[in-house]
Structures are given as structure tokens and as C-alpha cells.
Coordinates of C-alpha atoms and ligand atoms in Angstrom, one line a residue:
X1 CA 23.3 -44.4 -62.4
X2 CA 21.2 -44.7 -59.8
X3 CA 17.7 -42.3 -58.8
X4 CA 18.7 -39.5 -55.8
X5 CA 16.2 -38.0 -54.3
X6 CA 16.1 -35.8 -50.8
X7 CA 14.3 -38.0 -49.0
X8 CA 12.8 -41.4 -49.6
X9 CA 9.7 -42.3 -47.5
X10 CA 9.2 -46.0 -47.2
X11 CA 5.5 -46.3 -46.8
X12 CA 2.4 -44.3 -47.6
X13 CA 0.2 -44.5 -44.6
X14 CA -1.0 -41.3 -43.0
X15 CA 2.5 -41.1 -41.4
X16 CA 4.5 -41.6 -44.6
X17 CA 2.8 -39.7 -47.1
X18 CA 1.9 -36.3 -45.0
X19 CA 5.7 -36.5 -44.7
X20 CA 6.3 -36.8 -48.0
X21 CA 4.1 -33.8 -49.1
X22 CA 5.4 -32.2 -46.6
X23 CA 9.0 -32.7 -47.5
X24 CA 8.3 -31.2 -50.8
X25 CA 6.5 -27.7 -49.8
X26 CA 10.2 -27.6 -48.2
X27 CA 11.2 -28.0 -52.2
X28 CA 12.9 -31.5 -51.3
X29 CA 13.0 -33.9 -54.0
X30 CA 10.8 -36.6 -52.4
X31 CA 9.9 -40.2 -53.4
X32 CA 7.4 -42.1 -51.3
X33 CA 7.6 -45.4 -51.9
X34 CA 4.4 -48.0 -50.8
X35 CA 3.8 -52.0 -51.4
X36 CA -0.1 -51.9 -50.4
X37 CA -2.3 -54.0 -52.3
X38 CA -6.0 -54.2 -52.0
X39 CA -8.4 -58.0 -51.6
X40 CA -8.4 -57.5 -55.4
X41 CA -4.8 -57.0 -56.3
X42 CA -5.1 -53.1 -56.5
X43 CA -2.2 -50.7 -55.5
X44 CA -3.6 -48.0 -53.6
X45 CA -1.4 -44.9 -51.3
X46 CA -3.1 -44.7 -47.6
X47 CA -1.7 -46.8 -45.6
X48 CA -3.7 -49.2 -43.1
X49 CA -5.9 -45.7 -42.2
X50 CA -7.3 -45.3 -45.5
X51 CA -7.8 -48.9 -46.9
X52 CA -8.7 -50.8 -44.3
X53 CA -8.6 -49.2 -41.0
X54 CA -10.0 -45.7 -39.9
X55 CA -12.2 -45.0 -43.1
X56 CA -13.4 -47.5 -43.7
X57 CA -14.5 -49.0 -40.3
X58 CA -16.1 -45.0 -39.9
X59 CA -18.3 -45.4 -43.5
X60 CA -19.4 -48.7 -42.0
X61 CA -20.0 -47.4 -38.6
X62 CA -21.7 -44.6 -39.8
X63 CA -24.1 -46.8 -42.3
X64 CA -25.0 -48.8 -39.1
X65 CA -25.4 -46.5 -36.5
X66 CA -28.2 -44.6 -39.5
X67 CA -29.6 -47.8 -40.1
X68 CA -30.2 -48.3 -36.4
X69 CA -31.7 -45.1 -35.3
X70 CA -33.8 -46.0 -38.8
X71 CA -35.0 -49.1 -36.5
X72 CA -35.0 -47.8 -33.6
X73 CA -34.9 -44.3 -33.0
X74 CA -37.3 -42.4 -36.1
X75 CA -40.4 -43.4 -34.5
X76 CA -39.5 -40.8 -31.4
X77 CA -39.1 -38.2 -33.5
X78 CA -42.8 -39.5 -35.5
X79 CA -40.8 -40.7 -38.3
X80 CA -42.2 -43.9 -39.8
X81 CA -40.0 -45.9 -42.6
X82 CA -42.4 -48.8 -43.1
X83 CA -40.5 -52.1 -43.3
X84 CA -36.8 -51.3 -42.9
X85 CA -34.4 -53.2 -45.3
X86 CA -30.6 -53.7 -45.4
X87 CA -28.4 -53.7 -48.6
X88 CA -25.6 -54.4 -47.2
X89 CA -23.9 -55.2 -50.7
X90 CA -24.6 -51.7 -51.8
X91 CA -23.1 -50.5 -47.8
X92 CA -19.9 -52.2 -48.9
X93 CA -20.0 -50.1 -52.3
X94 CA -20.3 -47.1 -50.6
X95 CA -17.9 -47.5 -47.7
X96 CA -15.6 -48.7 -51.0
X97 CA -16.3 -45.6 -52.9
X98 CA -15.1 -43.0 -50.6
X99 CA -11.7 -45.3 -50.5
X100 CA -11.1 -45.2 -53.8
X101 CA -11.8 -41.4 -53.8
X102 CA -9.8 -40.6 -51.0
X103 CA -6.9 -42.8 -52.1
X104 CA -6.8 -41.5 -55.8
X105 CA -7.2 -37.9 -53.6
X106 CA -3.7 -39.0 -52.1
X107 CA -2.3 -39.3 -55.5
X108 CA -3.5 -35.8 -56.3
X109 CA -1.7 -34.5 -53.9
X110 CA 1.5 -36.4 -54.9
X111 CA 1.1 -35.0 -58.3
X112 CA 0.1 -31.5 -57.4
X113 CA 3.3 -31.5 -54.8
X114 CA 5.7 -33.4 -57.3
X115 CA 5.9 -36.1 -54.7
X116 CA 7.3 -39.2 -56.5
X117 CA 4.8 -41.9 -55.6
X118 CA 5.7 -45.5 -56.4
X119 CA 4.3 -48.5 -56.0
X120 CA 6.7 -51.4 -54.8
X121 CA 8.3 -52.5 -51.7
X122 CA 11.0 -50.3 -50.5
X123 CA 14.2 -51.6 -48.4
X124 CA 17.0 -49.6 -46.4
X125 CA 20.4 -50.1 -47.4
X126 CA 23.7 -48.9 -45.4
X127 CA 24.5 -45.4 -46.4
X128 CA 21.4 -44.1 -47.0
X129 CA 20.7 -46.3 -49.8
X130 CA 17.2 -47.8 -50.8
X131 CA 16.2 -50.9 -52.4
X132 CA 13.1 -50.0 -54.8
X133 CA 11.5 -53.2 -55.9
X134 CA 8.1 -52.5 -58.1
X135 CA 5.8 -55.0 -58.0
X136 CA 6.7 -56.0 -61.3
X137 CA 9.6 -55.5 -62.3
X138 CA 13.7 -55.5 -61.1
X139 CA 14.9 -54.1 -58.1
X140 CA 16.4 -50.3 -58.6
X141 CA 18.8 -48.8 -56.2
X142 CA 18.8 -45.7 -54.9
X143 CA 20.0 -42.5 -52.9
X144 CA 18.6 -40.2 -50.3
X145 CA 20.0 -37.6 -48.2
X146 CA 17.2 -38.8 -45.9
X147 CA 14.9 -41.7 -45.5
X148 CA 12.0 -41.7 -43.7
X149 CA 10.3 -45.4 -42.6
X150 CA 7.1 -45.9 -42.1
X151 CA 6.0 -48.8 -42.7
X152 CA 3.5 -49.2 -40.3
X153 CA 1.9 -51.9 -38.0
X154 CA 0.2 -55.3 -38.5
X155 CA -2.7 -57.4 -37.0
X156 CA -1.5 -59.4 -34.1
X157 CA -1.8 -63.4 -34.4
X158 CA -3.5 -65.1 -31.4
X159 CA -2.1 -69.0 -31.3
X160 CA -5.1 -70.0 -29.9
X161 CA -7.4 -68.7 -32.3
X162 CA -5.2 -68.1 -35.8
X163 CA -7.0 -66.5 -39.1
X164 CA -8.4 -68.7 -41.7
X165 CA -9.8 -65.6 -43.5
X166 CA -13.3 -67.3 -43.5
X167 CA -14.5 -67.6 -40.2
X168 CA -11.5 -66.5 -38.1
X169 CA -10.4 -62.8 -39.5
X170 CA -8.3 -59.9 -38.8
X171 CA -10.3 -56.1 -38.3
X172 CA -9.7 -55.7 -42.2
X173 CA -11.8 -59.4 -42.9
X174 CA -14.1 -57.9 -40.6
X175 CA -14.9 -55.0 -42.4
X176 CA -15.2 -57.1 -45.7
X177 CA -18.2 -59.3 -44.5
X178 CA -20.8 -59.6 -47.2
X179 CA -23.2 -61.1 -45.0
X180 CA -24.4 -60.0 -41.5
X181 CA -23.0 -62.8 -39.3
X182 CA -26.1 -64.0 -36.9
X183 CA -23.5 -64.4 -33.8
X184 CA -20.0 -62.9 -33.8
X185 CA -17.1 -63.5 -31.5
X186 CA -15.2 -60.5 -30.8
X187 CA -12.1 -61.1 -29.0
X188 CA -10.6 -58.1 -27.5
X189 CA -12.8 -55.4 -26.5
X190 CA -10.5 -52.7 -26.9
X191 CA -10.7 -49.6 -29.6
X192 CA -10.7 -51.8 -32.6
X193 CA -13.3 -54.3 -30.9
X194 CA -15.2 -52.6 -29.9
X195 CA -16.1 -50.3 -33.0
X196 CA -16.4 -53.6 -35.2
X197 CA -18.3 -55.4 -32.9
X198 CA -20.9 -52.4 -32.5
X199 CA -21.1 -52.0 -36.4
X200 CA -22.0 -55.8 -36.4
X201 CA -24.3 -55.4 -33.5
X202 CA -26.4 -52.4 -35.0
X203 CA -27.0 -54.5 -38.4
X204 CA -28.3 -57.1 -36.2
X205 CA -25.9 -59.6 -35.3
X206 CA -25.7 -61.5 -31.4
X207 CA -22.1 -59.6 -30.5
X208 CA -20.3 -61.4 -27.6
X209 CA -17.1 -59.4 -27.0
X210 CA -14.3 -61.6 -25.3
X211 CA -12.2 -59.1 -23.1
X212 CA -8.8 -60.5 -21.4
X213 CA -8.6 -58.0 -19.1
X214 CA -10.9 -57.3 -16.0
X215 CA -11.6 -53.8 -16.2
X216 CA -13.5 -52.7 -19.7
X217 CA -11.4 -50.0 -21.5
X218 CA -8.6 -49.6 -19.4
X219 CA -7.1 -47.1 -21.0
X220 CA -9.9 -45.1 -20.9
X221 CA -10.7 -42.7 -17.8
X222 CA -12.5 -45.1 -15.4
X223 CA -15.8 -43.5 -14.9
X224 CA -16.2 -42.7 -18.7
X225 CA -15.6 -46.1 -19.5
X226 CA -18.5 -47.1 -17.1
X227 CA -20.9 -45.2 -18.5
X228 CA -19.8 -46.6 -21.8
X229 CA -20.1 -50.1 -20.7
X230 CA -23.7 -49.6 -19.6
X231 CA -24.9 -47.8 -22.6
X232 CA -22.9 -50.7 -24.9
X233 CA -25.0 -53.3 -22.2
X234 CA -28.1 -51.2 -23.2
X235 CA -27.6 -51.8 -26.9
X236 CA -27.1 -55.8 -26.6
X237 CA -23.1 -55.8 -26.9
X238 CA -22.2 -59.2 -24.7
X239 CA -19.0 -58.1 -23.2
X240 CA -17.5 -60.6 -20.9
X241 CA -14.6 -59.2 -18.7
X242 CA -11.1 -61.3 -17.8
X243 CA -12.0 -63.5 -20.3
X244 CA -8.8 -65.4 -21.7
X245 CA -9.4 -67.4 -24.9
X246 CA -8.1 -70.9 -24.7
X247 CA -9.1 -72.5 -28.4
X248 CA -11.5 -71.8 -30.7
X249 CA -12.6 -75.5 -32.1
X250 CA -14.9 -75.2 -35.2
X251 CA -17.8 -77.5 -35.3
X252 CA -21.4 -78.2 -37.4
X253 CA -22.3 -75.9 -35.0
X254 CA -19.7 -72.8 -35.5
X255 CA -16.5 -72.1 -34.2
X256 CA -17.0 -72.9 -30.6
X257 CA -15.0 -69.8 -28.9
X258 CA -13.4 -71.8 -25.3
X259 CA -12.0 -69.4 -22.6
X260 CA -11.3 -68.9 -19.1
X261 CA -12.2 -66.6 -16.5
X262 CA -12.0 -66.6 -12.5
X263 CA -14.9 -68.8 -12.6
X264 CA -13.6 -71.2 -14.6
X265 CA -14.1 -72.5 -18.3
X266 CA -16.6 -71.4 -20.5
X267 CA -17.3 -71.4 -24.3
X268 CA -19.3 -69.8 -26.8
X269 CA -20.5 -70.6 -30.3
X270 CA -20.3 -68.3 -33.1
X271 CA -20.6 -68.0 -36.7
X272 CA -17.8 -65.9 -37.3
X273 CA -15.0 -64.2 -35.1
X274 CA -13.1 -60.9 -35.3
X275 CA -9.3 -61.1 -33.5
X276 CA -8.9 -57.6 -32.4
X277 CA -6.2 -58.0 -29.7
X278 CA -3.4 -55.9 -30.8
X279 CA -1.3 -54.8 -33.9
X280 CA 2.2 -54.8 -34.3
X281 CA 5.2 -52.7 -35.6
X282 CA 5.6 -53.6 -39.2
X283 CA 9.7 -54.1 -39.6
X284 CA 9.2 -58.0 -41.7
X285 CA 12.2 -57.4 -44.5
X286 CA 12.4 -53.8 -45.0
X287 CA 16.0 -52.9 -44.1
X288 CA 19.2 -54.8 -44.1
X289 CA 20.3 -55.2 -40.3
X290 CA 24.2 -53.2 -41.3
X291 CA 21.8 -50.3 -42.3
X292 CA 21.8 -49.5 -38.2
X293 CA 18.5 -48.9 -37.5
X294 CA 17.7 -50.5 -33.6
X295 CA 14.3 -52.0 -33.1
X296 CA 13.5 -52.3 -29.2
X297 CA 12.3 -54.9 -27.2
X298 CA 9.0 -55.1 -28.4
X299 CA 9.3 -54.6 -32.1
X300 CA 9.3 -50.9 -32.9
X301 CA 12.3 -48.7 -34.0
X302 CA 13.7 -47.1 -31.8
X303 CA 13.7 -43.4 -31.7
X304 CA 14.5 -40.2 -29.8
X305 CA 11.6 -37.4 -29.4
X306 CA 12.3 -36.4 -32.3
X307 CA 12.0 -39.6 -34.4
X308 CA 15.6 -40.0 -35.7
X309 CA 16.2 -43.4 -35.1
X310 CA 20.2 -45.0 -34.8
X311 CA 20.8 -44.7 -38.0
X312 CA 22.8 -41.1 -39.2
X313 CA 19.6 -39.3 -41.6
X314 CA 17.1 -42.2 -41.0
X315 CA 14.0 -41.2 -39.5
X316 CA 10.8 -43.6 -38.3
X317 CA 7.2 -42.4 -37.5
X318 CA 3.9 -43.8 -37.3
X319 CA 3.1 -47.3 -36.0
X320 CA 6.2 -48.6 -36.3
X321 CA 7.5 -46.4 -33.4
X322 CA 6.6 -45.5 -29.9
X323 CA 3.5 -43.8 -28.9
X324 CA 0.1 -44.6 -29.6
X325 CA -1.1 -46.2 -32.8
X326 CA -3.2 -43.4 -34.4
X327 CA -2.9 -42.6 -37.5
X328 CA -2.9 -38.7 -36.2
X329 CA 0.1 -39.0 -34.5
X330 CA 1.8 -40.8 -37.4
X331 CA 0.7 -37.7 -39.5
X332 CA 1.9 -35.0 -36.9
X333 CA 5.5 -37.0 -36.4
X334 CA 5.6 -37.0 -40.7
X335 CA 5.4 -33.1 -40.1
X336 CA 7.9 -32.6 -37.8
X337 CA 10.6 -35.0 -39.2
X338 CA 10.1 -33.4 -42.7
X339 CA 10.3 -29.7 -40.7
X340 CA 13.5 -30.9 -39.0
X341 CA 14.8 -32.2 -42.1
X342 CA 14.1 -28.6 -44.1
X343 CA 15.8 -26.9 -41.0
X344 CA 12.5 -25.8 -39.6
X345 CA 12.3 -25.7 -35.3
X346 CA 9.4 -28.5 -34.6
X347 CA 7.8 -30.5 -32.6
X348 CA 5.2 -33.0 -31.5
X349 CA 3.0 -32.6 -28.3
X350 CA 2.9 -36.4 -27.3
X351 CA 1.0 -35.2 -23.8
X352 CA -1.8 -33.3 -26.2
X353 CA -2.8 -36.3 -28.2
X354 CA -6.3 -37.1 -28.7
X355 CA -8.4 -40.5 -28.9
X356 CA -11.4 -41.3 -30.5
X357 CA -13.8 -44.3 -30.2
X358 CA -16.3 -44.3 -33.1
X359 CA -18.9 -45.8 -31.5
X360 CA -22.3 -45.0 -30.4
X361 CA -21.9 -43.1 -28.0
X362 CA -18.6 -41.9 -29.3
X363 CA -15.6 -42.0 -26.4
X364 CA -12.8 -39.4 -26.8
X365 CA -10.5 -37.9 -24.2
X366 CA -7.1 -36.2 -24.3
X367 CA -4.4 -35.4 -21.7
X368 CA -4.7 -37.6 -18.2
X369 CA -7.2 -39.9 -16.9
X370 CA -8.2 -39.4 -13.4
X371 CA -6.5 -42.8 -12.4
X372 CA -3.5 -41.1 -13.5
X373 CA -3.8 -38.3 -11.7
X374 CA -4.4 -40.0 -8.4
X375 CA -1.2 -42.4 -9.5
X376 CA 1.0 -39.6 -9.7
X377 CA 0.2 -37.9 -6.7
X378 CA -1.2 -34.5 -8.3
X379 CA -3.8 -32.0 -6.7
X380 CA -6.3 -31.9 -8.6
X381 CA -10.2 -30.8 -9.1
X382 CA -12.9 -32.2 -11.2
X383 CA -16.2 -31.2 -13.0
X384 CA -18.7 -32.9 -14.9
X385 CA -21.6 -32.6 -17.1
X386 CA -23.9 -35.0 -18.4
X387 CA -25.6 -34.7 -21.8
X388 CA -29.1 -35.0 -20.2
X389 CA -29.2 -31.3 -19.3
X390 CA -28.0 -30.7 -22.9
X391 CA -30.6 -29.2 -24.9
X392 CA -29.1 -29.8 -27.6
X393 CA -28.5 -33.4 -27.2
X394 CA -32.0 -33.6 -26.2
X395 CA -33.0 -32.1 -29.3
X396 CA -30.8 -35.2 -31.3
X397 CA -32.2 -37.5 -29.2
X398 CA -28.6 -38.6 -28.2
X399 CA -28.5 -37.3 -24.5
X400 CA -26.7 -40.6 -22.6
X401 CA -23.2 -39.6 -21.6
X402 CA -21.2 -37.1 -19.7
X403 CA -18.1 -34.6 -20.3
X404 CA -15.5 -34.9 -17.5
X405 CA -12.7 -31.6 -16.9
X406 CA -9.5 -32.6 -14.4
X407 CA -7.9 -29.5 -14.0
X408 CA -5.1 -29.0 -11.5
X409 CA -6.2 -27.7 -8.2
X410 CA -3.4 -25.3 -7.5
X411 CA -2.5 -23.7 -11.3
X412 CA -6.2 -24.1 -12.4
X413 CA -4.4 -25.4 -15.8
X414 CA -6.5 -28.4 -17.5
X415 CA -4.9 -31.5 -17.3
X416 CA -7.7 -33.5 -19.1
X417 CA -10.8 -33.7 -20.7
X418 CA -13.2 -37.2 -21.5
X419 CA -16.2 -37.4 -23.3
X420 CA -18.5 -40.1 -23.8
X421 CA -21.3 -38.6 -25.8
X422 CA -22.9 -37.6 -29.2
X423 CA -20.0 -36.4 -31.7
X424 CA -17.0 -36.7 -28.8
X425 CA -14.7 -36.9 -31.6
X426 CA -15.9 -33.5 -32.4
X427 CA -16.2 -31.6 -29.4
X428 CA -12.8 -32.9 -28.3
X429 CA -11.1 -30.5 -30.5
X430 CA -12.1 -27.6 -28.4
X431 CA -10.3 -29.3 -25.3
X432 CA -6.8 -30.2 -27.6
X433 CA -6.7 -26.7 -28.6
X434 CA -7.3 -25.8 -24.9
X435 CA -4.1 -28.0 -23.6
X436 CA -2.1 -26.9 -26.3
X437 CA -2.6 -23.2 -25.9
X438 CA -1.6 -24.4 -21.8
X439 CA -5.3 -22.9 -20.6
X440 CA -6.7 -22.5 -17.3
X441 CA -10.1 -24.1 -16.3
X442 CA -11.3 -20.2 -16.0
X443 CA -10.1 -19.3 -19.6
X444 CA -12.6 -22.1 -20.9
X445 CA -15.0 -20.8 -18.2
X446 CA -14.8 -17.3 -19.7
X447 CA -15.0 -18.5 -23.4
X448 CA -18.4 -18.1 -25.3
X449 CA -20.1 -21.1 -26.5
X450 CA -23.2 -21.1 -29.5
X451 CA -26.4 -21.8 -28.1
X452 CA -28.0 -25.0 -27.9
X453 CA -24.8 -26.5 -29.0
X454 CA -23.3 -29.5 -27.7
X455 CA -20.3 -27.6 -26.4
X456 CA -21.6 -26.0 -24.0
X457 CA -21.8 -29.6 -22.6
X458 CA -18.2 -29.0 -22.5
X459 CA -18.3 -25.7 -21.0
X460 CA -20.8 -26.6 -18.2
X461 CA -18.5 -29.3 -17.6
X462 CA -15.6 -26.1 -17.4
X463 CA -17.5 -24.3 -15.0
X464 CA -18.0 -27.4 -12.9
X465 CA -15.2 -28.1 -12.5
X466 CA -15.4 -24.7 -9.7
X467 CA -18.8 -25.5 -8.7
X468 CA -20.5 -22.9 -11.1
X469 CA -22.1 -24.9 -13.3
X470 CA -25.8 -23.5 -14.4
X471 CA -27.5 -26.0 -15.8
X472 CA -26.8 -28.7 -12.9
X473 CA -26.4 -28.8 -9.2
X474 CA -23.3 -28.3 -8.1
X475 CA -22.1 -30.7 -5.9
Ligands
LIG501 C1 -9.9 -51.2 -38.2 C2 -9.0 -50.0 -37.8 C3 -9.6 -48.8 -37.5 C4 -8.8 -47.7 -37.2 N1 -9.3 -46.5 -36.9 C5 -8.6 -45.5 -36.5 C6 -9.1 -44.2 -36.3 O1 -10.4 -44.0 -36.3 N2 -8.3 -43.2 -36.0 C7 -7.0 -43.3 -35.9 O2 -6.3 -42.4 -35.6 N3 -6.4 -44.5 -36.2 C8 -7.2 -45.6 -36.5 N4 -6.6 -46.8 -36.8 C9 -5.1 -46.9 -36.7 C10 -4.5 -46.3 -38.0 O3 -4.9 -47.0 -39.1 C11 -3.0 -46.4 -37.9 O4 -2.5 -45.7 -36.7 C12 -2.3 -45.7 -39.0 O5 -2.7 -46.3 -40.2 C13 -0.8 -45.7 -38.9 O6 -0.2 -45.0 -40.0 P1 1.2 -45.4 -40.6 O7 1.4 -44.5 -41.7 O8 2.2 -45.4 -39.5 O9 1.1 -46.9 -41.1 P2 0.1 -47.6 -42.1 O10 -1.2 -46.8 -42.3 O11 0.0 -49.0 -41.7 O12 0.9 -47.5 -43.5 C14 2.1 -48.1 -43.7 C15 2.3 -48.4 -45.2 O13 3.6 -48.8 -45.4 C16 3.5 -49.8 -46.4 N5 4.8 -50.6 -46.3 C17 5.1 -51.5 -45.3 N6 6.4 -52.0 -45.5 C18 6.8 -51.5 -46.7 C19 7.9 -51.6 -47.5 N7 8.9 -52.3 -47.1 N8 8.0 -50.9 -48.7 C20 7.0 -50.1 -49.1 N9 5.9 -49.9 -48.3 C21 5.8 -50.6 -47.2 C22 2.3 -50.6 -46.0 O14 1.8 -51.4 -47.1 C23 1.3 -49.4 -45.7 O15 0.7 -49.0 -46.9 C24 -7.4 -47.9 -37.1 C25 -6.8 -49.1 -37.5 C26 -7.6 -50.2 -37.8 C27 -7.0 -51.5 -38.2

């Protein structure tokens, strides 16, 4: 007789297994079913976020970005540190460590919620059926009244430059490096990029960033991701703009990077490269095509706001839908689907979703850019704020950046906040909260912030947005 469960969530990324613990607070009988498997054959539950994306690239970036201001920085503050050394065998053990807690931490949480965790591949049958194959072992059927996927996304491939795992990796081979390389290619300068690259840089490698398109971080408000780009210039990152890479050739010499730009062709030689141009939706051989899930045009399952997909009682998040990949969004689509399963009202904000870039300065923003703004034809009013006036900042010796309101000009409501700064990721919170609770400009205006703290960075950046800031000149 075959297993029946509630639900059965295929994959145990932050999408997958929030949904599962989730599911079973709703006292659902839930299985979460996940195929990772670590360089050294290890299962682990976490998905992509924990084992080789956002934890550990942040232990890493974090080592770095100490060991630079180490270099760099102490002597400001009358610090000396003598002759400055790198382990970077016993940084990899570290950023390792807090992996293995946090993973063995998700299967805790599985135990303390009676989540059935299992370690396999898991494949969606017609009828709500689900293929459990362990990783040793004979395939097991079984039965859900609902299965969530979510399995999650994958590094793209470039043709012209395709993985060997030695000198040409993916973001995960890039985090693995047991040696500084002295020059690295980078190519794609977006999110991903860009935080690898500057971990590499601050341990002391020659970063050249290869960037397809012209403008740097599009996606990014325009003005935030200039100020970026300068301080990146200021810390040696070699980012070359509507550069489109053509071959990479390896040679004595390295792996000769060739690409093309309006001025022609151009190469570069490195000693390793990072591909960082993309990830895709994750679909390879887990579900029969009679189950009726639709993928779309560009790889992801296809889903309505609420993340049911074509198929009656199957449900996708995460990656492998719509919507930005973060594994925050993944996490707050596992809650709602698992909600809406239990009967619960519930919903996900996609217009309140915030972005973080981990590097130094960080870069996060949430609701519309100012481009976007202008695009759409809205009325609206701006203030900023840079860190410079900050005392706070100039206390942490971390004063380059600015905070940027767009609030709309009529309703006062804010329609977006960007930060490039010390602990963006952090102060960003404030403004999410803000949009979600729909506030005014004034209501931020009006609300109290610690002193010297770096959000009153933010606020100052509120009351500019009137022309009240204090502790600059409104303009
Ligand atoms: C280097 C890097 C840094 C990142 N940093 C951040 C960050 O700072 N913040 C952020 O929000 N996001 C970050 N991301 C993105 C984030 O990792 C993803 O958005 C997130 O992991 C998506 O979660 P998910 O649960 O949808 O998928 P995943 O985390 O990819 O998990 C999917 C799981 O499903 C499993 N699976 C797939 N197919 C099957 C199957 N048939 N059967 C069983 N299991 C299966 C996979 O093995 C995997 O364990 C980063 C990504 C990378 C690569």
C-alpha cells in the first residue's frame, strides 16, 4: 500500500521546506522530499540558499570584507595588526560550519514539526501521485491531497565559455576556491557577480567583471547604481560595460577571456573565471508531462497569483516560478500556498519585495526605481540623503553612499526606497514594513529614530523628500 500524506513538497530549498513546516503547524501530514547532495556526496535539506548560494557566499563575504578593513581600514581607527595573514583553508571551514549547522537546524525543525524529510528525488505523477526514489534504494509511490514543487533553479550555461569545474565554474565552484586566484574573470556583473567578484577582490585577487549590458546594474535604481559603480571602481573591481563574451581559449598563459564591445574585440587573460549570467528554472525530470503541470515560454511553471499551477491540488513556488529569484520570496509563496491549502485567507505582496546586494557598500531597495516611475507616467517627489552627514556612519568609518525616498507627489504614499550604504540589507526593513503598512512620506517623517543610528539616514532621507531635511541642505 502505498505512503499518503497531505501534502508532498518536492524540494527543500527555502521555498520548499518553510512550506512544509508550515503545512504541518496547519496539522497536515507533510513529507518534503529533497535530492541535494553536497561536493562530498552529503545529503543536506536547504536548497541552493543554504548550501551553496546566500549563506554561504554571505560567510565568505563577510570573512573578506573583515579581512579588508583588517588591511585597509584599522589603521584609521589606530588599530595596528602587524603583518596581516590569510587562512583561507580555515575561511572555508568556517563559512562550512555554519552550513552544516544551519542545515542540520532545518532538520530540527522537520523533527520538532513532524515534517517527514526525505532524502531522494521526488517526481509528479497524474492524480496527485508522487514518485519517491531515495538515493539508494527502489522507487516508492505515493499519495497526496497536495503537492507542492519546488524544485528550484540552476546555473545557466554560456556556449561560449562552458564549465570545466577547474578553471571555468558556476557561483557554487566559485565559492569553493581553495586558493586566491591572482586574476579572475567574472562574467556577468549582476547580483551574483558582483558579490563573488568583490569577495575575490577584497582577498586580493585582479577582478575584471565582464558585463553584457551597457548600463551597470540595470535593475537597480539608476543613480544608486552609480554611486555603486564608483565606490566598486574605488576598490579595484575592473568592470567593463556591453561587453559580450565571444570564447574563452585557455592557454600557458590562462584562459584568455575574448569579447566584444562597441569598440570592437578585446580579450583578457585570467587564471580562473566565474559564469554568473543567469540561473534557470529547475523542471529536468521531475514530473511526468500527463501530470498537467504548464511550464511557460521561458522555463518556469506556470502559475496564477496564488501559485496553483494547471494541475488540480499542484502548487509551485520559489525559483521555479515567476517573480524574482530570492530565496525570500520562495519562503513567503511556501507560506501562503501552505495557508491556502489549510483554508487560511493569504497572500503575497509581490510589489513589497526587497533586494539585497551583499557587497561593500551593501545595495538594497524595495518598491519602484525612479526609471520606473518616469516610465509609467506617475507624479512623483524625491529625497535623499547621503551617509556623509551620518554620524553614525562616520563613526564606522563606512560613510560612502546615499538613501533615496520616491514617494508619490499627490497621495504623499512611498512608492520606493534605495540604499547603497553600510548595512542596507538592514535598514531596508524599516522601508518594507513602511510599504506594507501603505505609509505616507509624513508618517516616516513623524516616526522617531535612535540617535546616532544609521536610520536616521533613512529618515533624513524621509524628510527630504519635502525639503525638511536637517542635517543637509535642501535643495
Ligand atoms: C551564490 C548565490 C547567492 C545567493 N544569495 C542570495 C541572497 O543573499 N538572498 C536571496 O534571497 N537569494 C540569494 N540567492 C538565490 C537563492 O539561493 C534562491 O532564490 C533560493 O535558493 C530559491 O529557493 P527554492 O527553494 O526555490 O530553490 P532551491 O534553494 O534551489 O532548492 C530547491 C531544492 O529542490 C531540490 N530538487 C530539485 N529537483 C528535485 C526533485 N526532482 N526531487 C527532490 N528534490 C529536488 C534541489 O536539490 C534543491 O535542494 C543566491 C543564489 C546564489 C547561487
Amino acid at each position: 500500500m502505498s505512503r499518503k500524506f497531505d501534502v508532498i513538497v518536492i524540494g527543500a530549498g527555502p521555498a520548499g521546506y518553510v512550506a512544509a513546516i508550515r503545512a504541518t503547524q496547519h496539522g497536515l501530514e507533510t513529507a518534503c522530499i529533497d535530492s541535494w547532495k553536497n561536493l562530498d556526496g552529503s545529503t543536506a535539506f536547504g536548497g541552493t540558499c543554504l548550501n551553496a548560494g546566500c549563506i554561504p557566499s554571505k560567510a565568505l563575504l563577510e570573512s573578506s570584507e573583515l579581512y579588508h578593513r583588517a588591511a585597509i581600514e584599522f589603521s584609521n581607527h589606530g588599530i595596528g595588526v602587524g603583518e596581516l595573514s590569510l587562512d583561507l583553508h580555515q575561511m572555508q571551514l568556517r563559512k562550512a560550519k555554519i552550513v552544516g549547522q544551519l542545515s542540520s537546524g532545518i532538520e530540527a525543525l522537520f523533527q520538532a514539526n513532524k515534517v517527514t524529510g526525505l532524502f531522494g528525488r521526488g517526481r509528479l505523477l497524474p492524480d496527485n501521485k508522487v514518485e519517491y526514489t531515495p538515493h539508494e534504494g527502489e522507487p516508492e509511490l505515493m499519495e497526496a491531497g497536495h503537492v507542492i514543487l519546488a524544485t528550484g533553479s540552476v546555473p545557466v550555461e554560456l556556449s561560449a565559455a562552458p564549465f570545466d569545474g577547474e578553471h571555468i565554474v558556476d557561483s557554487w565552484g566559485a565559492l569553493e576556491f581553495d586558493a586566491v586566484p591572482k586574476r579572475l574573470g567574472v562574467i556577468g556583473g549582476g547580483v551574483i557577480g558582483l558579490e563573488l567578484g568583490s569577495v575575490w577582490r577584497r582577498l586580493g585577487a585582479e577582478v575584471t567583471i565582464l558585463e553584457a549590458m551597457d548600463r551597470f546594474l540595470s535593475v537597480a535604481d539608476a543613480q544608486i547604481a552609480k554611486e555603486a559603480q564608483r565606490q566598486f571602481k574605488k576598490q579595484g573591481l575592473d568592470i567593463r560595460l556591453g561587453a559580450m563574451v565571444r570564447e574563452a581559449e585557455y592557454s600557458d598563459a590562462g584562459v584568455i577571456l575574448k569579447y566584444d564591445d562597441e569598440q570592437g574585440g578585446h580579450e583578457v587573460t585570467v587564471d580562473r573565471v566565474v559564469v554568473a549570467v543567469g540561473r534557470r528554472p529547475q523542471t529536468d525530470n521531475c514530473m511526468d508531462p500527463l501530470a498537467g503541470v504548464d511550464i511557460d515560454e521561458r522555463g518556469f511553471i506556470r502559475v496564477d497569483d496564488e501559485c496553483r499551477t494547471t494541475a488540480s491540488n499542484v502548487w509551485a513556488v520559489g525559483d521555479v516560478v515567476r517573480g524574482p529569484m530570492l530565496a525570500h520570496k520562495g519562503s513567503e509563496e511556501g507560506l501562503m500556498v501552505a495557508d491556502l491549502i489549510a483554508g487560511e485567507v493569504a497572500e503575497v505582496n509581490y510589489p513589497v519585495i526587497p533586494c539585497v546586494i551583499y557587497t561593500a557598500p551593501e545595495i538594497a531597495w524595495v518598491g519602484r526605481n525612479e526609471e520606473e516611475l518616469k516610465a509609467a507616467g506617475v507624479n512623483y517627489k524625491v529625497g535623499t540623503f547621503n551617509f556623509a552627514a551620518s554620524g553614525r556612519a562616520k563613526a564606522m568609518d563606512q560613510d560612502a553612499g546615499m538613501v533615496k525616498f520616491l514617494a508619490d507627489k499627490d497621495t504623499d504614499r512611498i512608492l520606493g526606497v534605495h540604499i547603497v550604504g553600510p548595512l542596507a540589507g538592514e535598514l531596508i526593513g524599516e522601508a518594507v514594513l513602511a510599504m506594507e503598512f501603505q505609509a505616507s512620506t509624513e508618517d516616516f517623517q513623524r516616526t522617531i529614530h535612535g540617535h546616532p543610528t544609521l536610520t536616521e539616514a533613512v529618515h533624513e532621507a524621509a524628510l527630504s523628500v519635502d525639503r525638511r531635511a536637517i542635517h543637509a541642505i535642501n535643495r
